[in-house]
mmCIF file of C-alpha atoms in Angstrom:
data_model
loop_
_atom_site.group_PDB
_atom_site.id
_atom_site.type_symbol
_atom_site.label_atom_id
_atom_site.label_comp_id
_atom_site.label_asym_id
_atom_site.label_seq_id
_atom_site.Cartn_x
_atom_site.Cartn_y
_atom_site.Cartn_z
ATOM 1 C CA MET A 17 249.490 -120.606 -83.789
ATOM 2 C CA GLY A 18 249.205 -117.244 -85.609
ATOM 3 C CA TRP A 19 246.795 -118.646 -88.206
ATOM 4 C CA ILE A 20 244.519 -120.080 -85.555
ATOM 5 C CA ILE A 21 244.287 -116.705 -83.857
ATOM 6 C CA ALA A 22 243.684 -114.958 -87.189
ATOM 7 C CA ILE A 23 240.838 -117.385 -87.950
ATOM 8 C CA ILE A 24 239.239 -116.939 -84.492
ATOM 9 C CA VAL A 25 239.552 -113.123 -84.554
ATOM 10 C CA GLY A 26 238.443 -113.045 -88.202
ATOM 11 C CA ALA A 27 235.350 -115.100 -87.362
ATOM 12 C CA LEU A 28 234.479 -112.766 -84.424
ATOM 13 C CA ILE A 29 235.001 -109.601 -86.514
ATOM 14 C CA GLY A 30 233.022 -111.040 -89.425
ATOM 15 C CA TRP A 31 230.206 -112.097 -87.236
ATOM 16 C CA LEU A 32 229.952 -108.781 -85.498
ATOM 17 C CA ALA A 33 230.114 -106.868 -88.766
ATOM 18 C CA SER A 34 227.388 -109.074 -90.264
ATOM 19 C CA LYS A 35 225.203 -108.279 -87.235
ATOM 20 C CA VAL A 36 225.800 -104.542 -87.716
ATOM 21 C CA MET A 37 224.965 -104.716 -91.444
ATOM 22 C CA GLY A 38 222.009 -107.168 -91.078
ATOM 23 C CA THR A 39 223.543 -109.881 -93.269
ATOM 24 C CA ASP A 40 223.989 -112.555 -90.569
ATOM 25 C CA SER A 41 221.377 -114.968 -92.018
ATOM 26 C CA GLN A 42 222.983 -114.773 -95.460
ATOM 27 C CA GLN A 43 226.530 -115.901 -94.590
ATOM 28 C CA GLY A 44 227.976 -118.876 -92.850
ATOM 29 C CA SER A 45 231.039 -119.427 -90.646
ATOM 30 C CA ILE A 46 233.522 -119.590 -93.560
ATOM 31 C CA ALA A 47 232.151 -116.375 -95.014
ATOM 32 C CA ASN A 48 232.389 -114.721 -91.578
ATOM 33 C CA ILE A 49 236.072 -115.694 -91.316
ATOM 34 C CA ILE A 50 236.782 -114.472 -94.844
ATOM 35 C CA VAL A 51 234.982 -111.180 -94.360
ATOM 36 C CA GLY A 52 236.663 -110.716 -90.968
ATOM 37 C CA ILE A 53 240.176 -111.282 -92.235
ATOM 38 C CA VAL A 54 239.754 -109.296 -95.519
ATOM 39 C CA GLY A 55 237.809 -106.647 -93.685
ATOM 40 C CA SER A 56 240.580 -106.218 -91.076
ATOM 41 C CA SER A 57 243.091 -105.798 -93.822
ATOM 42 C CA LEU A 58 240.862 -103.233 -95.484
ATOM 43 C CA GLY A 59 240.353 -101.368 -92.224
ATOM 44 C CA ARG A 60 244.087 -101.237 -91.609
ATOM 45 C CA TRP A 61 244.707 -99.894 -95.118
ATOM 46 C CA VAL A 62 241.832 -97.372 -95.239
ATOM 47 C CA PHE A 63 241.976 -96.030 -91.712
ATOM 48 C CA GLY A 64 245.681 -96.499 -91.008
ATOM 49 C CA ASP A 65 247.496 -95.953 -94.303
ATOM 50 C CA LEU A 66 245.086 -93.659 -96.202
ATOM 51 C CA LEU A 67 243.610 -91.643 -93.298
ATOM 52 C CA GLY A 68 246.679 -91.806 -91.037
ATOM 53 C CA ILE A 69 244.855 -92.924 -87.881
ATOM 54 C CA GLY A 70 247.612 -94.523 -85.862
ATOM 55 C CA ALA A 71 245.483 -96.888 -83.851
ATOM 56 C CA ALA A 72 244.151 -98.442 -87.007
ATOM 57 C CA GLN A 73 247.456 -100.230 -87.525
ATOM 58 C CA ALA A 74 246.237 -102.678 -84.851
ATOM 59 C CA ALA A 75 243.177 -103.685 -87.003
ATOM 60 C CA GLY A 76 242.521 -107.370 -86.732
ATOM 61 C CA GLY A 77 244.567 -107.664 -83.509
ATOM 62 C CA PHE A 78 243.085 -108.996 -80.301
ATOM 63 C CA SER A 79 242.752 -105.600 -78.648
ATOM 64 C CA LEU A 80 239.918 -103.094 -78.423
ATOM 65 C CA ALA A 81 241.351 -100.858 -81.107
ATOM 66 C CA GLY A 82 242.182 -103.865 -83.270
ATOM 67 C CA LEU A 83 238.658 -105.287 -83.013
ATOM 68 C CA ALA A 84 237.064 -101.819 -83.544
ATOM 69 C CA PHE A 85 239.002 -101.056 -86.728
ATOM 70 C CA GLY A 86 238.640 -104.628 -87.930
ATOM 71 C CA ILE A 87 234.891 -104.377 -87.562
ATOM 72 C CA LEU A 88 234.832 -100.984 -89.294
ATOM 73 C CA GLY A 89 236.797 -102.402 -92.223
ATOM 74 C CA ALA A 90 234.497 -105.495 -92.427
ATOM 75 C CA VAL A 91 231.451 -103.245 -92.315
ATOM 76 C CA VAL A 92 232.929 -101.240 -95.258
ATOM 77 C CA LEU A 93 233.591 -104.532 -97.106
ATOM 78 C CA ILE A 94 230.029 -105.835 -96.582
ATOM 79 C CA TRP A 95 228.689 -102.373 -97.696
ATOM 80 C CA VAL A 96 230.702 -102.675 -100.971
ATOM 81 C CA LEU A 97 229.554 -106.284 -101.430
ATOM 82 C CA LYS A 98 225.918 -105.122 -100.986
ATOM 83 C CA LEU A 99 226.472 -102.476 -103.649
ATOM 84 C CA VAL A 100 227.672 -105.013 -106.187
ATOM 85 C CA GLY A 101 224.802 -107.328 -105.333
ATOM 86 C CA PHE A 102 226.656 -110.064 -103.415
ATOM 87 C CA PHE A 103 224.310 -109.519 -100.387
ATOM 88 C CA LYS A 104 220.692 -108.480 -100.498
#
């Protein structure tokens, strides 16, 4: 059941981050899920572990803070992918 929730939340986070970054037409559902899950992990690491923001430990969870830090992490991931030329 945990994997199904991770896929659903990852898809939501990836889709919202792609809307923020303007890459929605370039990526499909699978890419949204991957960007959402990896972005949530990145958000937890950057904002929680490196910057010490306690609420960031919920990144990727189904809560307001979890979704917010997950989206922030996914936005950072899309930004990096744009830098290396994965998205235009």
